[in-house]
Structure formats: C-alpha cells, structure tokens
Amino acid sequence: MSATAEKRAVTASKPAFVSRMVEVASATADPVRASEGLARELESGNILFFPRMPFALSEDDRAFLLARKQTDAGYHKNIAYRPAEDRLTGAGKMPARDAAKLKSILKAYSDWAAQFLNERIPEYAGRWVRDFASYRPIEEKGRKARLTARNDLAHVDAFPTRPTHGDRILRVFVNINPTKGRVWVTSETFEGLAERFAREVGIPGTGAHMFGKMARALGIRQWSRSPYDAFMLRFHDFLKENSEFQRDCVKRQWDFPPGSCWICYTDMVSHAVLSGQFALEQTFLISRHAMTLPEKSPIRILERICGHPLSN
Ligand code: SIN
Ligand code: FE
C-alpha cells in the first residue's frame, strides 16, 4: 500500500474529530486553577465530566422530583423553566403547590448552573445568555417521538424557535437518578461531520445572508433566522434522517452515573441519549465572540466551507 493510501485508510477508520471525556474534580480549593484549559476542552468538542454532583439537592427535593412520574398528565415532553420570565412550562396539570415547588427547584438549579459556569469557565463570564433549564423525568429508552424529535439518534442541537446567529449552545446536565446512569453515544464532532456532509445538506448561497438581514430589519419573524440557523436546523434533521450515517457512524458510549454532572457544546458534540431517567439540564447561549478557539466554532467552520458570512 502506498503511504498516501495507508494514511487515507487510517483516516477512514479513525475519524480525527471525536469527543473525549475530560474528568474534573467537582469541588476544589482553587477554582481559578481548576478552570484552566476547560474552555479549550469544550471548544474542541470534549465533554467535561464531574463525577460527584456539585449541585446541592436536598433529599426532600430529590424525592419530590423522583415522584414526578411520566404517567402524570401532560408529561409528554420535558418540563422547562424559563429564567427570563421566571415561568414553568410543560408541567401539565398539577396542584399549584407542586408547580410552585417544581419551579423553585428548577430556579435553584438554573442559578447554581450559572454560578458554576462563571466559576469554572471565567473566560465566558458576562458573555452568555441563560436559556431554558429543563427537568427530564421520562425514561429515554423506548421513548416515542417523531423521527426528527427522537433523541436516541445521533445529532447536533439546533433550536427551531430560538435562533443563535452563530452563538454556541452549551448545556450543563446533572443525573439525579439514585441508581441508574444516563447513557449517551457520541460520534464525530461538527468539524468532521461538516466536512463530510455540509455540501450534501446544502450550504447557503451569498444571497441568503442579505435576505435574512432584510427580513430582520423588516421584523419578519419567520425569516429572522440567520442562514447559519437555517443550515443547523437542516443539518440536525439530515443526520437523524440519514439511516446509513446512524448505522455506520463511529460511536462511543458514555455512562453518566447517578450523581454526576457533565457539560458540553451540543451544537458540536454529536450525541444521542439511549437510556436514563431523571436529569436536570441548563442551556446557555455563549457569545461566539467569547470563544478561545474561534476557528473551531460551527459558524466559522461553515463560513470557511461557503466562503462568505452566515450571520452578522
Ligand atoms: C439531547 O439533547 O439530545 C438529549 C440529551 C439528554 O437528555 O440526555
Ligand atoms: Fe440534543
């Protein structure tokens, strides 16, 4: 085999861009030192893993959360807490007292996650927007959903209703299940996937940028998504609908044990959740201008491929 062919074969079987797990001590006397390099790990597509739950959840609150069963009316989706409006959604019908308690626990989780992020990734301080928090009480194994809403198929995240214009989707998860892990599979990161599939998904032409800009200026909401957001949504669906990719993609399985916490850029780490029940999650939209490795952010990767800007 020629040297080039050999190199190609190695590349084909071992993709260059896969996520690693980076274990971090949960509590530390010196958070500044402990934060060193973590932004770079996240931006390289790795998952920060904290084995012992850094979020203090009282036994009473945990028991209350675990009692929210999927059989409760209205539990078809995750329960969300919207910090900006201090509002709970998706909780279905429940007594007002329970709804108030659930909201206060999710608010506490959301506040804790914001503080934890500031402490652990000081590079981002003041450069993010707190998006929704969620409680995930439904068993993921066998959960029924339409294909593009299924979370057991590998994908990168994109929000249909909250365009990011190139800002990054960072998520902080905690597994509050007392006995069972939450099992994820990750595949190649966006870097590798975009290289392979962006053209097939259809990269936006130069006109798309001006069109989006005009639509935003005119306040036309459904078009105010940037070409970047439109692409990421198409990319999300493309990956889930591509059965060949789902079957053949490189897979690494991770078991996040009870009481652990993990953080990653889910717009970059391709992920699927195979099983697990009872997790808390907080999403942050981190400014794309806060990146320590800007060339690795999905918007810059796509702009390199297209050769023109995809947002302003
Ligand atoms: C997802 O973002 O696809 C779901 C992750 C999870 O709930 O563990
Ligand atoms: Fe996802």
mmCIF file of C-alpha atoms and ligand atoms in Angstrom:
data_model
loop_
_atom_site.group_PDB
_atom_site.id
_atom_site.type_symbol
_atom_site.label_atom_id
_atom_site.label_comp_id
_atom_site.label_asym_id
_atom_site.label_seq_id
_atom_site.Cartn_x
_atom_site.Cartn_y
_atom_site.Cartn_z
ATOM 1 C CA MET A 1 0.000 0.000 0.000
ATOM 2 C CA SER A 2 1.370 3.441 -0.849
ATOM 3 C CA ALA A 3 1.962 5.840 2.020
ATOM 4 C CA THR A 4 -0.965 8.033 0.906
ATOM 5 C CA ALA A 5 -3.418 5.143 0.662
ATOM 6 C CA GLU A 6 -2.358 3.928 4.058
ATOM 7 C CA LYS A 7 -2.921 7.372 5.519
ATOM 8 C CA ARG A 8 -6.367 7.533 3.910
ATOM 9 C CA ALA A 9 -7.318 4.125 5.307
ATOM 10 C CA VAL A 10 -6.318 5.175 8.793
ATOM 11 C CA THR A 11 -8.336 8.388 8.469
ATOM 12 C CA ALA A 12 -11.391 6.495 7.267
ATOM 13 C CA SER A 13 -11.404 4.100 10.171
ATOM 14 C CA LYS A 14 -10.381 6.619 12.826
ATOM 15 C CA PRO A 15 -12.026 9.996 12.359
ATOM 16 C CA ALA A 16 -9.887 12.882 13.525
ATOM 17 C CA PHE A 17 -12.672 14.667 15.381
ATOM 18 C CA VAL A 18 -14.270 12.636 18.139
ATOM 19 C CA SER A 19 -15.290 13.716 21.622
ATOM 20 C CA ARG A 20 -13.295 12.771 24.690
ATOM 21 C CA MET A 21 -14.407 12.835 28.285
ATOM 22 C CA VAL A 22 -12.361 15.165 30.488
ATOM 23 C CA GLU A 23 -12.770 14.395 34.165
ATOM 24 C CA VAL A 24 -12.704 17.373 36.516
ATOM 25 C CA ALA A 25 -12.806 17.341 40.322
ATOM 26 C CA SER A 26 -16.201 18.629 41.460
ATOM 27 C CA ALA A 27 -15.022 20.641 44.428
ATOM 28 C CA THR A 28 -11.750 22.435 44.502
ATOM 29 C CA ALA A 29 -9.969 24.829 46.806
ATOM 30 C CA ASP A 30 -8.705 26.836 43.850
ATOM 31 C CA PRO A 31 -11.396 27.228 41.187
ATOM 32 C CA VAL A 32 -9.227 29.549 39.077
ATOM 33 C CA ARG A 33 -6.507 26.937 38.602
ATOM 34 C CA ALA A 34 -9.101 24.204 38.189
ATOM 35 C CA SER A 35 -10.689 26.143 35.334
ATOM 36 C CA GLU A 36 -7.500 26.364 33.307
ATOM 37 C CA GLY A 37 -7.929 24.988 29.832
ATOM 38 C CA LEU A 38 -11.553 23.935 30.287
ATOM 39 C CA ALA A 39 -12.880 26.394 27.693
ATOM 40 C CA ARG A 40 -10.449 24.926 25.181
ATOM 41 C CA GLU A 41 -11.565 21.396 26.007
ATOM 42 C CA LEU A 42 -15.211 22.334 25.488
ATOM 43 C CA GLU A 43 -14.485 24.199 22.273
ATOM 44 C CA SER A 44 -12.517 21.220 20.973
ATOM 45 C CA GLY A 45 -15.674 19.114 21.270
ATOM 46 C CA ASN A 46 -14.864 17.353 24.531
ATOM 47 C CA ILE A 47 -17.202 16.661 27.435
ATOM 48 C CA LEU A 48 -16.358 17.953 30.916
ATOM 49 C CA PHE A 49 -17.281 15.307 33.439
ATOM 50 C CA PHE A 50 -17.716 15.916 37.184
ATOM 51 C CA PRO A 51 -18.154 12.539 38.894
ATOM 52 C CA ARG A 52 -19.653 13.862 42.123
ATOM 53 C CA MET A 53 -22.705 16.057 41.982
ATOM 54 C CA PRO A 54 -21.587 19.638 42.503
ATOM 55 C CA PHE A 55 -25.223 20.809 42.770
ATOM 56 C CA ALA A 56 -26.607 20.560 46.314
ATOM 57 C CA LEU A 57 -30.055 18.994 46.033
ATOM 58 C CA SER A 58 -31.779 18.240 49.345
ATOM 59 C CA GLU A 59 -33.149 14.731 49.896
ATOM 60 C CA ASP A 60 -36.626 16.216 50.169
ATOM 61 C CA ASP A 61 -36.321 17.986 46.808
ATOM 62 C CA ARG A 62 -34.848 14.936 45.153
ATOM 63 C CA ALA A 63 -37.665 12.719 46.433
ATOM 64 C CA PHE A 64 -40.153 15.279 45.138
ATOM 65 C CA LEU A 65 -38.538 15.274 41.664
ATOM 66 C CA LEU A 66 -38.371 11.482 41.511
ATOM 67 C CA ALA A 67 -42.086 11.293 42.317
ATOM 68 C CA ARG A 68 -42.922 13.258 39.129
ATOM 69 C CA LYS A 69 -43.701 10.218 37.005
ATOM 70 C CA GLN A 70 -44.271 10.160 33.290
ATOM 71 C CA THR A 71 -47.745 8.845 33.993
ATOM 72 C CA ASP A 72 -48.668 12.304 35.332
ATOM 73 C CA ALA A 73 -50.969 14.110 32.916
ATOM 74 C CA GLY A 74 -49.167 16.243 30.399
ATOM 75 C CA TYR A 75 -45.726 14.682 30.748
ATOM 76 C CA HIS A 76 -45.173 14.267 27.051
ATOM 77 C CA LYS A 77 -42.155 16.474 26.982
ATOM 78 C CA ASN A 78 -39.532 17.849 29.279
ATOM 79 C CA ILE A 79 -40.517 20.352 31.896
ATOM 80 C CA ALA A 80 -38.876 23.676 31.138
ATOM 81 C CA TYR A 81 -38.053 26.634 33.322
ATOM 82 C CA ARG A 82 -37.627 29.961 31.550
ATOM 83 C CA PRO A 83 -35.371 32.081 33.761
ATOM 84 C CA ALA A 84 -36.016 35.375 31.931
ATOM 85 C CA GLU A 85 -39.748 35.087 32.590
ATOM 86 C CA ASP A 86 -39.468 33.048 35.813
ATOM 87 C CA ARG A 87 -42.009 30.686 34.282
ATOM 88 C CA LEU A 88 -42.520 26.908 34.168
ATOM 89 C CA THR A 89 -43.812 25.180 31.018
ATOM 90 C CA GLY A 90 -44.655 21.596 30.081
ATOM 91 C CA ALA A 91 -45.561 20.532 33.613
ATOM 92 C CA GLY A 92 -49.131 19.623 32.659
ATOM 93 C CA LYS A 93 -51.837 19.610 35.256
ATOM 94 C CA MET A 94 -50.593 19.511 38.818
ATOM 95 C CA PRO A 95 -51.651 21.164 42.054
ATOM 96 C CA ALA A 96 -50.469 24.793 42.310
ATOM 97 C CA ARG A 97 -48.326 23.941 45.342
ATOM 98 C CA ASP A 98 -46.445 21.237 43.425
ATOM 99 C CA ALA A 99 -45.962 23.517 40.428
ATOM 100 C CA ALA A 100 -44.531 26.210 42.713
ATOM 101 C CA LYS A 101 -42.153 23.716 44.325
ATOM 102 C CA LEU A 102 -41.027 22.366 40.972
ATOM 103 C CA LYS A 103 -40.398 25.882 39.733
ATOM 104 C CA SER A 104 -38.373 26.799 42.787
ATOM 105 C CA ILE A 105 -36.164 23.687 42.431
ATOM 106 C CA LEU A 106 -35.565 24.399 38.741
ATOM 107 C CA LYS A 107 -34.812 28.035 39.531
ATOM 108 C CA ALA A 108 -32.277 26.918 42.142
ATOM 109 C CA TYR A 109 -30.682 24.573 39.605
ATOM 110 C CA SER A 110 -30.586 27.300 36.982
ATOM 111 C CA ASP A 111 -28.999 29.794 39.410
ATOM 112 C CA TRP A 112 -26.471 27.211 40.529
ATOM 113 C CA ALA A 113 -25.535 26.317 36.926
ATOM 114 C CA ALA A 114 -24.949 29.998 36.100
ATOM 115 C CA GLN A 115 -22.673 30.398 39.107
ATOM 116 C CA PHE A 116 -20.853 27.138 38.362
ATOM 117 C CA LEU A 117 -20.249 28.214 34.771
ATOM 118 C CA ASN A 118 -18.874 31.591 35.881
ATOM 119 C CA GLU A 119 -16.558 29.906 38.348
ATOM 120 C CA ARG A 120 -15.378 27.127 36.079
ATOM 121 C CA ILE A 121 -15.150 28.971 32.771
ATOM 122 C CA PRO A 122 -14.192 32.542 33.695
ATOM 123 C CA GLU A 123 -13.327 33.245 30.035
ATOM 124 C CA TYR A 124 -17.061 33.320 29.315
ATOM 125 C CA ALA A 125 -18.137 35.444 32.284
ATOM 126 C CA GLY A 126 -20.695 38.052 31.236
ATOM 127 C CA ARG A 127 -20.678 36.744 27.681
ATOM 128 C CA TRP A 128 -23.609 34.377 27.719
ATOM 129 C CA VAL A 129 -27.360 34.410 27.897
ATOM 130 C CA ARG A 130 -29.136 31.983 30.184
ATOM 131 C CA ASP A 131 -31.579 29.977 28.081
ATOM 132 C CA PHE A 132 -34.066 27.435 29.450
ATOM 133 C CA ALA A 133 -33.462 24.885 32.188
ATOM 134 C CA SER A 134 -35.246 21.557 32.000
ATOM 135 C CA TYR A 135 -36.222 18.577 34.080
ATOM 136 C CA ARG A 136 -36.257 15.251 32.214
ATOM 137 C CA PRO A 137 -38.373 12.761 34.180
ATOM 138 C CA ILE A 138 -39.170 10.456 31.261
ATOM 139 C CA GLU A 139 -37.268 7.188 30.642
ATOM 140 C CA GLU A 140 -35.372 7.774 27.399
ATOM 141 C CA LYS A 141 -35.184 4.107 26.439
ATOM 142 C CA GLY A 142 -38.040 3.399 24.076
ATOM 143 C CA ARG A 143 -39.429 6.912 24.336
ATOM 144 C CA LYS A 144 -41.794 7.538 21.434
ATOM 145 C CA ALA A 145 -41.279 10.628 19.272
ATOM 146 C CA ARG A 146 -41.426 11.567 15.605
ATOM 147 C CA LEU A 147 -38.136 10.886 13.839
ATOM 148 C CA THR A 148 -36.627 14.378 13.923
ATOM 149 C CA ALA A 149 -37.626 14.779 17.590
ATOM 150 C CA ARG A 150 -36.007 11.492 18.626
ATOM 151 C CA ASN A 151 -33.047 11.941 20.922
ATOM 152 C CA ASP A 152 -31.761 8.391 20.571
ATOM 153 C CA LEU A 153 -30.436 9.231 17.095
ATOM 154 C CA ALA A 154 -27.067 10.987 16.816
ATOM 155 C CA HIS A 155 -27.427 14.704 16.117
ATOM 156 C CA VAL A 156 -26.104 18.153 16.887
ATOM 157 C CA ASP A 157 -28.555 20.545 18.534
ATOM 158 C CA ALA A 158 -30.313 23.426 16.778
ATOM 159 C CA PHE A 159 -33.339 25.319 18.095
ATOM 160 C CA PRO A 160 -36.266 25.861 15.718
ATOM 161 C CA THR A 161 -37.690 28.708 17.837
ATOM 162 C CA ARG A 162 -34.542 30.379 19.225
ATOM 163 C CA PRO A 163 -32.025 31.242 16.507
ATOM 164 C CA THR A 164 -28.487 31.737 17.855
ATOM 165 C CA HIS A 165 -26.908 33.544 14.881
ATOM 166 C CA GLY A 166 -23.715 31.623 15.492
ATOM 167 C CA ASP A 167 -23.667 31.821 19.296
ATOM 168 C CA ARG A 168 -22.970 28.487 20.906
ATOM 169 C CA ILE A 169 -25.249 26.012 22.682
ATOM 170 C CA LEU A 170 -23.627 24.890 25.928
ATOM 171 C CA ARG A 171 -25.513 22.501 28.217
ATOM 172 C CA VAL A 172 -24.983 21.549 31.845
ATOM 173 C CA PHE A 173 -26.530 18.190 32.825
ATOM 174 C CA VAL A 174 -26.915 16.528 36.207
ATOM 175 C CA ASN A 175 -28.124 12.948 36.632
ATOM 176 C CA ILE A 176 -30.282 12.889 39.768
ATOM 177 C CA ASN A 177 -31.313 9.245 39.323
ATOM 178 C CA PRO A 178 -30.287 7.432 42.550
ATOM 179 C CA THR A 179 -29.435 4.120 40.879
ATOM 180 C CA LYS A 180 -29.228 4.339 37.070
ATOM 181 C CA GLY A 181 -26.759 6.030 34.763
ATOM 182 C CA ARG A 182 -27.730 8.166 31.789
ATOM 183 C CA VAL A 183 -26.272 6.578 28.678
ATOM 184 C CA TRP A 184 -25.110 8.645 25.722
ATOM 185 C CA VAL A 185 -23.475 7.788 22.451
ATOM 186 C CA THR A 186 -21.320 10.393 20.757
ATOM 187 C CA SER A 187 -19.959 10.325 17.242
ATOM 188 C CA GLU A 188 -17.762 12.708 15.238
ATOM 189 C CA THR A 189 -17.858 16.369 16.193
ATOM 190 C CA PHE A 190 -19.253 19.062 13.905
ATOM 191 C CA GLU A 191 -15.829 19.648 12.406
ATOM 192 C CA GLY A 192 -15.688 16.194 10.849
ATOM 193 C CA LEU A 193 -19.404 15.995 10.080
ATOM 194 C CA ALA A 194 -19.477 19.345 8.263
ATOM 195 C CA GLU A 195 -16.519 18.313 6.161
ATOM 196 C CA ARG A 196 -18.381 15.170 5.132
ATOM 197 C CA PHE A 197 -21.962 16.391 4.800
ATOM 198 C CA ALA A 198 -22.277 20.190 4.580
ATOM 199 C CA ARG A 199 -22.442 20.259 0.788
ATOM 200 C CA GLU A 200 -24.987 17.474 0.700
ATOM 201 C CA VAL A 201 -27.157 19.337 3.214
ATOM 202 C CA GLY A 202 -26.815 22.436 1.059
ATOM 203 C CA ILE A 203 -24.652 25.341 2.103
ATOM 204 C CA PRO A 204 -26.395 28.706 1.957
ATOM 205 C CA GLY A 205 -25.609 30.923 -1.052
ATOM 206 C CA THR A 206 -24.362 34.506 -0.698
ATOM 207 C CA GLY A 207 -27.890 35.911 -1.204
ATOM 208 C CA ALA A 208 -29.199 34.169 1.916
ATOM 209 C CA HIS A 209 -27.228 36.476 4.184
ATOM 210 C CA MET A 210 -28.658 39.689 2.683
ATOM 211 C CA PHE A 211 -32.141 38.219 2.595
ATOM 212 C CA GLY A 212 -32.014 37.331 6.298
ATOM 213 C CA LYS A 213 -30.680 40.784 7.137
ATOM 214 C CA MET A 214 -33.518 42.453 5.240
ATOM 215 C CA ALA A 215 -36.127 40.200 6.848
ATOM 216 C CA ARG A 216 -34.806 41.047 10.299
ATOM 217 C CA ALA A 217 -34.833 44.764 9.505
ATOM 218 C CA LEU A 218 -38.468 44.433 8.441
ATOM 219 C CA GLY A 219 -39.269 42.375 11.544
ATOM 220 C CA ILE A 220 -40.431 39.338 9.572
ATOM 221 C CA ARG A 221 -40.073 36.773 12.331
ATOM 222 C CA GLN A 222 -40.057 33.512 10.423
ATOM 223 C CA TRP A 223 -37.147 34.736 8.279
ATOM 224 C CA SER A 224 -35.190 36.359 11.074
ATOM 225 C CA ARG A 225 -33.263 33.142 11.483
ATOM 226 C CA SER A 226 -29.779 33.640 10.013
ATOM 227 C CA PRO A 227 -28.543 31.404 7.177
ATOM 228 C CA TYR A 228 -26.442 29.771 9.879
ATOM 229 C CA ASP A 229 -29.526 28.840 11.930
ATOM 230 C CA ALA A 230 -31.370 27.591 8.855
ATOM 231 C CA PHE A 231 -28.404 25.392 7.980
ATOM 232 C CA MET A 232 -28.054 23.998 11.504
ATOM 233 C CA LEU A 233 -31.727 23.028 11.562
ATOM 234 C CA ARG A 234 -31.387 21.266 8.213
ATOM 235 C CA PHE A 235 -28.214 19.594 9.431
ATOM 236 C CA HIS A 236 -29.941 18.357 12.594
ATOM 237 C CA ASP A 237 -32.738 16.753 10.564
ATOM 238 C CA PHE A 238 -30.356 15.431 7.923
ATOM 239 C CA LEU A 239 -28.333 13.484 10.499
ATOM 240 C CA LYS A 240 -31.413 11.958 12.125
ATOM 241 C CA GLU A 241 -32.964 11.051 8.778
ATOM 242 C CA ASN A 242 -29.752 9.515 7.422
ATOM 243 C CA SER A 243 -30.080 5.846 8.376
ATOM 244 C CA GLU A 244 -26.751 4.963 6.800
ATOM 245 C CA PHE A 245 -24.997 7.547 8.934
ATOM 246 C CA GLN A 246 -26.855 6.366 12.034
ATOM 247 C CA ARG A 247 -25.842 2.774 11.355
ATOM 248 C CA ASP A 248 -22.237 3.294 10.311
ATOM 249 C CA CYS A 249 -21.036 6.348 12.210
ATOM 250 C CA VAL A 250 -18.255 5.921 14.726
ATOM 251 C CA LYS A 251 -19.810 5.510 18.161
ATOM 252 C CA ARG A 252 -18.537 5.994 21.659
ATOM 253 C CA GLN A 253 -20.760 5.151 24.561
ATOM 254 C CA TRP A 254 -20.704 7.068 27.842
ATOM 255 C CA ASP A 255 -22.460 6.174 31.059
ATOM 256 C CA PHE A 256 -23.021 9.203 33.271
ATOM 257 C CA PRO A 257 -23.511 7.615 36.681
ATOM 258 C CA PRO A 258 -26.007 8.667 39.357
ATOM 259 C CA GLY A 259 -24.994 11.971 40.889
ATOM 260 C CA SER A 260 -22.648 13.033 38.094
ATOM 261 C CA CYS A 261 -22.597 16.249 36.085
ATOM 262 C CA TRP A 262 -21.398 16.857 32.522
ATOM 263 C CA ILE A 263 -21.059 19.863 30.262
ATOM 264 C CA CYS A 264 -20.585 20.126 26.512
ATOM 265 C CA TYR A 265 -21.322 22.134 23.406
ATOM 266 C CA THR A 266 -24.219 20.151 21.970
ATOM 267 C CA ASP A 267 -24.115 22.157 18.720
ATOM 268 C CA MET A 268 -20.746 20.496 18.149
ATOM 269 C CA VAL A 269 -20.707 17.177 20.000
ATOM 270 C CA SER A 270 -22.940 14.817 18.044
ATOM 271 C CA HIS A 271 -24.891 12.943 20.681
ATOM 272 C CA ALA A 272 -27.760 10.552 21.311
ATOM 273 C CA VAL A 273 -29.287 9.547 24.634
ATOM 274 C CA LEU A 274 -30.014 5.810 24.748
ATOM 275 C CA SER A 275 -31.382 5.435 28.243
ATOM 276 C CA GLY A 276 -31.753 7.222 31.538
ATOM 277 C CA GLN A 277 -34.431 8.937 33.570
ATOM 278 C CA PHE A 278 -34.458 11.971 35.849
ATOM 279 C CA ALA A 279 -31.916 14.557 34.725
ATOM 280 C CA LEU A 280 -31.642 18.292 35.189
ATOM 281 C CA GLU A 281 -30.251 20.449 32.427
ATOM 282 C CA GLN A 282 -29.463 24.117 31.863
ATOM 283 C CA THR A 283 -28.731 25.610 28.451
ATOM 284 C CA PHE A 284 -26.512 28.646 27.921
ATOM 285 C CA LEU A 285 -26.035 30.555 24.696
ATOM 286 C CA ILE A 286 -22.396 31.577 24.751
ATOM 287 C CA SER A 287 -21.380 34.507 22.563
ATOM 288 C CA ARG A 288 -19.441 33.321 19.546
ATOM 289 C CA HIS A 289 -17.094 36.241 20.221
ATOM 290 C CA ALA A 290 -16.118 34.688 23.573
ATOM 291 C CA MET A 291 -14.548 31.588 22.022
ATOM 292 C CA THR A 292 -10.915 30.883 22.852
ATOM 293 C CA LEU A 293 -10.706 28.682 19.722
ATOM 294 C CA PRO A 294 -12.967 30.686 17.365
ATOM 295 C CA GLU A 295 -11.880 28.736 14.298
ATOM 296 C CA LYS A 296 -13.499 25.609 15.775
ATOM 297 C CA SER A 297 -16.969 27.099 16.219
ATOM 298 C CA PRO A 298 -19.574 25.717 13.806
ATOM 299 C CA ILE A 299 -20.263 29.116 12.243
ATOM 300 C CA ARG A 300 -16.598 29.637 11.385
ATOM 301 C CA ILE A 301 -16.280 26.095 10.054
ATOM 302 C CA LEU A 302 -19.287 26.661 7.782
ATOM 303 C CA GLU A 303 -18.128 30.091 6.697
ATOM 304 C CA ARG A 304 -14.824 28.547 5.683
ATOM 305 C CA ILE A 305 -16.673 25.971 3.601
ATOM 306 C CA CYS A 306 -19.012 28.567 1.979
ATOM 307 C CA GLY A 307 -16.521 31.376 1.666
ATOM 308 C CA HIS A 308 -18.893 34.103 2.926
ATOM 309 C CA PRO A 309 -20.508 35.262 6.192
ATOM 310 C CA LEU A 310 -23.531 33.384 7.532
ATOM 311 C CA SER A 311 -24.667 35.837 10.177
ATOM 312 C CA ASN A 312 -23.891 39.387 11.215
HETATM 313 C C1 SIN B 1 -30.393 15.715 23.733
HETATM 314 O O1 SIN B 1 -30.031 16.900 23.783
HETATM 315 O O2 SIN B 1 -30.406 15.166 22.661
HETATM 316 C C2 SIN B 1 -30.863 14.979 24.973
HETATM 317 C C3 SIN B 1 -29.792 14.767 25.949
HETATM 318 C C4 SIN B 1 -30.311 14.185 27.242
HETATM 319 O O3 SIN B 1 -31.468 14.443 27.610
HETATM 320 O O4 SIN B 1 -29.545 13.491 27.927
HETATM 321 FE FE FE B 2 -29.659 17.017 21.573
#
